[in-house]
CSV table of C-alpha atoms (C1' of nucleotides) in Angstrom, one decimal:
chain,number,residue,atom,x,y,z
M,1,MET,CA,79.2,112.3,121.6
M,2,SER,CA,79.4,110.9,118.9
M,3,LYS,CA,82.6,111.6,116.7
M,4,CYS,CA,80.7,112.7,113.6
M,5,GLY,CA,78.6,115.0,115.6
M,6,ARG,CA,81.7,116.5,117.5
M,7,LYS,CA,83.2,117.2,113.7
M,8,LYS,CA,80.1,118.5,112.1
M,9,TYR,CA,79.2,121.2,115.4
M,10,MET,CA,83.4,122.1,114.9
M,11,ARG,CA,83.5,122.0,111.0
M,12,THR,CA,80.7,124.9,110.9
M,13,ASN,CA,82.5,127.4,113.0
M,14,VAL,CA,85.5,126.8,111.4
M,15,ARG,CA,84.1,127.0,108.1
M,16,GLN,CA,83.0,130.2,108.7
M,17,MET,CA,86.1,131.4,110.6
M,18,THR,CA,87.7,130.5,107.3
M,19,THR,CA,85.6,132.7,104.8
M,20,GLU,CA,85.7,135.5,107.2
M,21,THR,CA,89.5,135.0,107.4
M,22,VAL,CA,89.8,135.5,103.8
M,23,GLU,CA,87.3,138.1,103.5
M,24,SER,CA,88.7,140.3,105.6
M,25,GLN,CA,92.1,139.9,103.9
M,26,GLN,CA,91.3,141.5,101.1
M,27,ASP,CA,91.8,144.8,102.9
M,28,ARG,CA,95.4,143.5,103.5
M,29,SER,CA,97.9,141.8,101.1
M,30,VAL,CA,96.5,138.6,99.7
M,31,THR,CA,100.4,137.7,100.4
M,32,HIS,CA,99.9,137.3,104.1
M,33,SER,CA,96.5,135.6,104.1
M,34,VAL,CA,97.9,132.8,101.9
M,35,ALA,CA,100.9,132.8,104.2
M,36,GLU,CA,99.0,132.8,107.0
M,37,HIS,CA,97.0,130.3,105.6
M,38,SER,CA,99.3,127.8,104.9
M,39,SER,CA,101.3,128.4,108.5
M,40,ALA,CA,98.4,127.6,109.9
M,41,HIS,CA,97.9,124.2,108.2
M,42,MET,CA,101.3,123.4,109.0
M,43,GLN,CA,100.5,123.1,112.7
M,44,THR,CA,98.2,119.9,111.2
M,45,GLY,CA,100.6,118.7,108.9
M,46,GLN,CA,98.8,119.8,106.0
M,47,ILE,CA,99.8,121.2,102.6
M,48,SER,CA,98.4,124.2,101.8
M,49,VAL,CA,98.9,125.5,97.7
M,50,PRO,CA,97.1,128.8,96.3
M,51,THR,CA,94.9,128.3,93.7
M,52,LEU,CA,95.8,129.9,90.4
M,53,ALA,CA,93.3,132.2,90.9
M,54,GLN,CA,95.0,133.4,93.9
M,55,VAL,CA,98.3,133.3,92.6
M,56,ALA,CA,97.0,135.4,90.1
M,57,THR,CA,95.7,137.6,92.7
M,58,ILE,CA,99.0,137.7,94.9
M,59,ALA,CA,100.5,139.0,91.8
M,60,GLU,CA,98.1,141.6,90.7
M,61,THR,CA,97.5,142.8,94.6
M,62,ASP,CA,101.4,142.9,95.9
M,63,ASP,CA,100.7,146.5,95.2
M,64,SER,CA,98.8,147.8,98.9
M,65,ALA,CA,97.4,150.6,97.4
M,66,GLU,CA,95.9,148.1,95.1
M,67,SER,CA,94.9,145.9,97.4
M,68,GLU,CA,91.5,148.1,98.9
M,69,VAL,CA,90.2,148.1,94.9
M,70,ILE,CA,89.7,144.5,94.8
M,71,ASP,CA,85.9,144.0,93.2
M,72,SER,CA,83.8,141.7,93.8
M,73,HIS,CA,84.5,139.2,91.4
M,74,LYS,CA,88.3,138.9,92.2
M,75,ARG,CA,86.9,137.8,95.9
M,76,ARG,CA,84.4,135.5,94.0
M,77,GLU,CA,87.4,133.9,92.6
M,78,ILE,CA,89.3,133.5,95.3
M,79,LEU,CA,86.5,132.1,97.6
M,80,SER,CA,85.3,129.9,94.7
M,81,ARG,CA,86.5,126.3,94.5
M,82,ARG,CA,90.0,125.5,93.1
M,83,PRO,CA,89.8,123.5,89.4
M,84,SER,CA,91.2,120.0,89.8
M,85,TYR,CA,94.9,119.3,90.2
M,86,ARG,CA,94.7,117.9,87.0
M,87,LYS,CA,93.4,120.4,85.3
M,88,ILE,CA,95.7,122.9,86.5
M,89,LEU,CA,99.0,120.5,86.3
M,90,ASN,CA,97.6,120.2,82.3
M,91,GLU,CA,97.5,124.1,81.8
M,92,LEU,CA,101.2,124.3,83.0
M,93,SER,CA,102.6,121.4,81.3
M,94,SER,CA,101.0,123.5,77.9
M,95,ASP,CA,103.1,126.6,79.1
M,96,VAL,CA,106.0,124.3,79.7
M,97,PRO,CA,106.4,121.2,77.4
M,98,GLY,CA,109.2,120.1,80.4
M,99,ILE,CA,106.1,119.4,82.9
M,100,PRO,CA,105.0,116.1,82.5
M,101,LYS,CA,100.9,116.0,82.1
M,102,ILE,CA,98.7,114.0,84.7
M,103,GLU,CA,96.8,111.1,83.0
M,104,GLU,CA,93.0,111.4,82.0
M,105,GLU,CA,91.3,108.3,83.1
M,106,LYS,CA,90.3,107.2,80.2
M,107,SER,CA,87.7,104.7,79.2
M,108,GLU,CA,88.4,100.9,78.6
M,109,GLU,CA,88.0,101.8,74.5
M,110,GLU,CA,90.5,104.4,74.4
M,111,GLY,CA,93.0,102.1,76.0
M,112,THR,CA,94.3,102.6,79.3
M,113,PRO,CA,98.0,104.5,81.0
M,114,PRO,CA,100.6,101.8,81.7
M,115,ASN,CA,100.7,102.0,85.3
M,116,ILE,CA,96.9,101.0,85.8
M,117,ALA,CA,96.4,98.8,82.7
M,118,THR,CA,94.8,96.0,84.7
M,119,MET,CA,92.5,98.1,86.4
M,120,ALA,CA,88.9,99.1,85.7
M,121,VAL,CA,86.0,101.3,86.7
M,122,PRO,CA,83.9,99.6,89.3
M,123,THR,CA,80.8,99.8,89.0
M,124,SER,CA,79.4,97.6,91.9
M,125,ILE,CA,81.8,97.2,95.4
M,126,TYR,CA,81.6,94.5,98.0
M,127,GLN,CA,83.1,93.8,101.2
M,128,THR,CA,83.6,90.3,102.3
M,129,SER,CA,83.5,89.3,105.8
M,130,THR,CA,87.0,88.6,105.8
M,131,GLY,CA,87.7,92.3,104.6
M,132,GLN,CA,88.5,91.8,100.9
M,133,TYR,CA,86.7,94.2,98.7
M,134,ILE,CA,85.6,92.8,95.5
M,135,ALA,CA,84.5,95.2,92.6
M,136,ILE,CA,82.7,94.2,89.5
M,137,ALA,CA,83.6,96.4,86.8
M,138,GLN,CA,81.7,97.5,83.4
M,139,GLY,CA,82.4,94.8,81.1
M,140,GLY,CA,81.9,92.1,83.7
M,141,ALA,CA,85.3,92.5,85.1
M,142,ILE,CA,86.0,91.5,88.5
M,143,GLN,CA,88.3,92.8,91.1
M,144,ILE,CA,89.3,91.4,94.5
M,145,SER,CA,91.2,94.2,96.9
M,146,ASN,CA,93.0,93.0,99.9
M,147,PRO,CA,92.4,95.9,102.6
M,148,GLY,CA,95.6,97.3,103.8
M,149,SER,CA,97.0,97.5,100.4
M,150,ASP,CA,97.1,100.3,97.8
M,151,GLY,CA,94.4,100.4,95.1
M,152,VAL,CA,97.1,98.7,92.6
M,153,GLN,CA,99.2,96.8,94.0
M,154,GLY,CA,96.5,94.7,96.3
M,155,LEU,CA,94.5,94.7,93.4
M,156,GLN,CA,93.6,91.1,91.7
M,157,ALA,CA,91.6,91.5,88.5
M,158,LEU,CA,90.4,88.4,86.3
M,159,THR,CA,87.5,89.1,83.3
M,160,MET,CA,84.4,86.9,82.3
M,161,THR,CA,84.9,85.7,79.1
M,162,ASN,CA,80.8,84.9,78.9
M,163,SER,CA,79.8,88.5,81.0
M,164,GLY,CA,76.6,90.4,79.8
M,165,ALA,CA,75.1,92.9,81.2
M,166,PRO,CA,73.5,91.7,84.2
M,167,PRO,CA,69.7,92.9,84.1
M,168,PRO,CA,69.3,96.2,86.3
M,169,GLY,CA,69.0,95.9,89.8
M,170,ALA,CA,70.3,92.4,90.1
M,171,THR,CA,73.8,92.0,90.6
M,172,ILE,CA,74.4,89.6,93.0
M,173,VAL,CA,77.7,88.3,94.3
M,174,GLN,CA,78.1,86.0,97.0
M,175,TYR,CA,81.2,85.3,98.9
M,176,ALA,CA,82.3,82.0,100.3
M,177,ALA,CA,85.7,82.8,102.6
M,178,GLN,CA,86.6,79.1,102.2
M,179,SER,CA,85.1,76.5,100.6
M,180,ALA,CA,85.1,72.9,101.0
M,181,ASP,CA,87.9,72.2,98.9
M,182,GLY,CA,90.0,74.9,100.6
M,183,THR,CA,89.8,77.5,97.7
M,184,GLN,CA,87.8,80.7,97.6
M,185,GLN,CA,84.5,81.0,96.1
M,186,PHE,CA,82.8,84.3,94.4
M,187,PHE,CA,79.3,83.4,93.1
M,188,VAL,CA,78.6,85.7,90.5
M,189,PRO,CA,75.3,86.4,88.0
M,190,GLY,CA,74.5,83.9,85.5
M,191,SER,CA,74.7,81.3,87.8
M,192,GLN,CA,78.4,80.6,87.6
M,193,VAL,CA,81.2,80.5,90.0
M,194,VAL,CA,84.3,82.2,90.6
M,195,VAL,CA,86.8,79.7,92.3
M,196,GLN,CA,90.0,80.6,93.7
M,197,ALA,CA,92.2,77.5,91.9
M,198,ALA,CA,95.6,79.1,93.1
M,199,THR,CA,96.8,80.8,96.1
M,200,GLY,CA,100.0,82.6,96.7
M,201,ASP,CA,101.9,85.2,94.8
M,202,MET,CA,99.9,85.0,91.5
M,203,PRO,CA,96.8,83.7,92.5
M,204,THR,CA,94.2,82.2,89.5
M,205,TYR,CA,90.4,82.2,89.6
M,206,GLN,CA,88.3,79.9,87.4
M,207,ILE,CA,84.5,80.1,86.9
M,208,ARG,CA,82.9,77.3,87.2
M,209,ALA,CA,79.0,76.0,87.9
M,210,PRO,CA,78.2,75.7,91.3
M,211,THR,CA,79.0,72.4,92.3
M,212,THR,CA,77.5,73.0,96.1
M,213,ALA,CA,75.2,74.4,97.9
M,214,LEU,CA,76.1,78.1,99.4
M,215,PRO,CA,78.3,77.2,101.9
M,216,GLN,CA,78.6,78.1,106.2
M,217,GLY,CA,79.0,81.7,106.3
M,218,VAL,CA,78.4,83.3,103.1
M,219,VAL,CA,78.2,86.4,103.0
M,220,MET,CA,75.9,87.9,100.6
M,221,ALA,CA,75.4,91.7,99.1
M,222,ALA,CA,72.0,92.3,96.8
M,223,SER,CA,71.1,95.0,94.8
M,224,PRO,CA,67.6,97.0,95.7
M,225,GLY,CA,65.3,94.7,93.9
M,226,SER,CA,62.1,94.1,96.1
M,227,LEU,CA,63.2,95.8,99.6
M,228,HIS,CA,60.1,96.7,101.5
M,229,SER,CA,60.2,96.2,105.3
M,230,PRO,CA,61.8,99.5,107.4
M,231,GLN,CA,64.5,97.1,108.1
M,232,GLN,CA,65.5,95.9,104.7
M,233,LEU,CA,65.2,99.9,103.5
M,234,ALA,CA,67.6,100.5,106.5
M,235,GLU,CA,69.9,98.0,105.5
M,236,GLU,CA,70.0,99.3,102.0
M,237,ALA,CA,70.5,103.0,103.5
M,238,THR,CA,73.7,101.5,105.4
M,239,ARG,CA,74.6,99.6,102.3
M,240,LYS,CA,74.6,102.7,100.4
M,241,ARG,CA,76.2,104.5,102.8
M,242,GLU,CA,79.2,102.3,103.3
M,243,LEU,CA,79.8,102.3,99.2
M,244,ARG,CA,79.7,106.3,99.1
M,245,LEU,CA,82.2,106.3,102.3
M,246,MET,CA,84.6,103.7,100.5
M,247,LYS,CA,84.3,105.5,96.8
M,248,ASN,CA,85.4,108.8,99.1
M,249,ARG,CA,87.9,106.9,100.4
M,250,GLU,CA,89.2,106.3,97.4
M,251,ALA,CA,88.9,109.0,96.0
M,252,ALA,CA,90.6,111.2,98.7
M,253,LYS,CA,93.5,108.7,98.7
M,254,GLU,CA,93.5,109.4,94.8
M,255,CYS,CA,93.1,113.5,95.3
M,256,ARG,CA,96.0,113.7,97.5
M,257,ARG,CA,98.2,111.6,95.0
M,258,ARG,CA,97.2,114.2,92.3
M,259,LYS,CA,98.4,116.9,95.1
M,260,LYS,CA,101.7,115.6,95.8
M,261,GLU,CA,102.5,114.9,92.4
M,262,TYR,CA,101.3,119.1,91.4
M,263,VAL,CA,103.1,120.2,94.4
M,264,LYS,CA,106.2,117.7,92.8
M,265,CYS,CA,105.7,119.3,89.3
M,266,LEU,CA,105.7,123.0,91.0
M,267,GLU,CA,108.6,122.5,93.1
M,268,SER,CA,110.6,121.2,89.5
M,269,ARG,CA,109.2,124.3,88.0
M,270,VAL,CA,110.6,126.5,90.5
M,271,ALA,CA,113.7,124.8,90.2
M,272,VAL,CA,114.1,124.6,86.3
M,273,LEU,CA,113.2,128.5,86.2
M,274,GLU,CA,115.7,129.2,88.8
M,275,VAL,CA,118.6,127.8,86.5
M,276,GLN,CA,116.9,129.4,83.7
M,277,ASN,CA,116.9,132.6,85.2
M,278,LYS,CA,120.7,132.3,86.7
M,279,LYS,CA,121.9,131.4,83.1
M,280,LEU,CA,120.0,134.4,82.3
M,281,ILE,CA,121.5,136.8,84.5
M,282,GLU,CA,124.8,135.3,83.6
M,283,GLU,CA,124.3,135.7,80.2
M,284,LEU,CA,123.1,139.9,80.7
M,285,GLU,CA,126.3,140.2,82.7
M,286,THR,CA,128.2,138.4,79.7
M,287,LEU,CA,126.8,140.8,77.0
M,288,LYS,CA,127.5,144.0,79.5
M,289,ASP,CA,131.4,143.2,79.2
M,290,ILE,CA,131.5,142.6,75.9
M,291,CYS,CA,129.3,146.1,75.1
M,292,SER,CA,130.4,148.4,77.7
M,293,PRO,CA,134.2,149.8,77.0
M,294,LYS,CA,136.6,149.3,79.4
M,295,THR,CA,137.6,152.0,81.8
M,296,ASP,CA,141.3,151.0,82.5
T,1,DT,C1',113.0,105.2,128.8
T,2,DC,C1',109.5,108.4,128.6
T,3,DC,C1',107.4,112.1,126.7
T,4,DG,C1',106.4,116.0,123.9
T,5,DA,C1',106.5,118.1,119.5
T,6,DC,C1',105.8,117.7,114.7
T,7,DA,C1',104.9,115.5,110.2
T,8,DA,C1',102.5,112.3,107.5
T,9,DC,C1',98.7,110.2,106.1
T,10,DC,C1',94.2,108.5,106.8
T,11,DG,C1',88.6,108.7,107.0
T,12,DT,C1',84.8,111.6,106.8
T,13,DC,C1',82.2,115.1,105.8
T,14,DA,C1',80.5,119.4,103.1
T,15,DA,C1',80.5,122.1,99.7
T,16,DT,C1',81.8,122.7,94.6
T,17,DT,C1',82.2,121.8,89.9
T,18,DG,C1',81.2,119.5,86.3
T,19,DC,C1',78.6,116.3,83.3
T,20,DC,C1',74.7,114.6,81.2
Z,1,DG,C1',68.1,119.2,88.3
Z,2,DG,C1',70.6,114.8,89.8
Z,3,DC,C1',74.7,112.8,90.5
Z,4,DA,C1',79.2,111.5,90.6
Z,5,DA,C1',83.8,113.5,91.1
Z,6,DT,C1',86.9,117.0,93.1
Z,7,DT,C1',88.7,118.9,97.1
Z,8,DG,C1',89.1,121.6,101.8
Z,9,DA,C1',88.7,121.3,106.0
Z,10,DC,C1',88.7,118.2,110.1
Z,11,DG,C1',90.1,115.1,114.0
Z,12,DG,C1',92.5,110.9,114.3
Z,13,DT,C1',96.6,107.8,114.5
Z,14,DT,C1',101.2,106.1,114.1
Z,15,DG,C1',106.0,107.1,113.2
Z,16,DT,C1',110.4,109.9,114.0
Z,17,DC,C1',113.0,112.6,116.8
Z,18,DG,C1',115.1,115.6,120.4
Z,19,DG,C1',115.5,116.5,125.1
Z,20,DA,C1',115.2,115.3,130.1
DNA sequence: TCCGACAACCGTCAATTGCC
DNA sequence: GGCAATTGACGGTTGTCGGA
């Protein structure tokens, strides 16, 4: 039995159960539902964070008498998909100046945050026979990423100075694991090659005219231009699927990173509020001492 | 040393949202 | 409406830790 088939079967049942659980819990305190939801995920090591809507509902329905009169709108709110962690955190940040905002991804025209200054949004991603990823971004930037490393540290980027807009459906990247002179070559549009001129900690790349025909072992990935046969269509479908999986893989990593940051910010906010609360209590006690006459 | 429990992380699927 | 982004949920893998 395939892994995916089994997963899909189980996921369907679990998803139904999850919905039923949330709905049935409307009759009880929503506080319980969130707690149970979290503890259930603790068994699998996953973090569960209630949505803002859930948090609001918890506060509103803490009184068990009111929990029975949750209208359909609130139920829909609970069941609805949460906004992104970035939005939630930025909403919190607008209320509390101490909380840093998660940077929005900016286009190249708007400038990039310092920590991802060398990254560009890839538009075409290819995997070489050695497992490396090559991404051609808008503007002609070529990014070479090693497997096993994260998206930033393993990234090598260069920008083509003579890059123009490639013709639609004609982007071709050809990768040779090793050329005759021991360097890596990447063939790019415009009948040019990107040659690895130096290796090591700081590899450099040069754009040259190709000197030889395609070396042996070259891996070619071409966009659909004239696919006709069923085999070509199948290969194209496979390529699209792998591209989608790779993008979703990276998106999941980024989502988890944001989620961790979101949780960290919430925890730090709790710490700050606890300190403030303690100070206010102490201040209140002090004022009480001042205002109330001494009895002894 | 072995084993089980647990946490953390990952890849994947599917549902949802938001933008064009 | 289509598509990309986002994220919940799942199963799998790996590393750590305490007890036998």
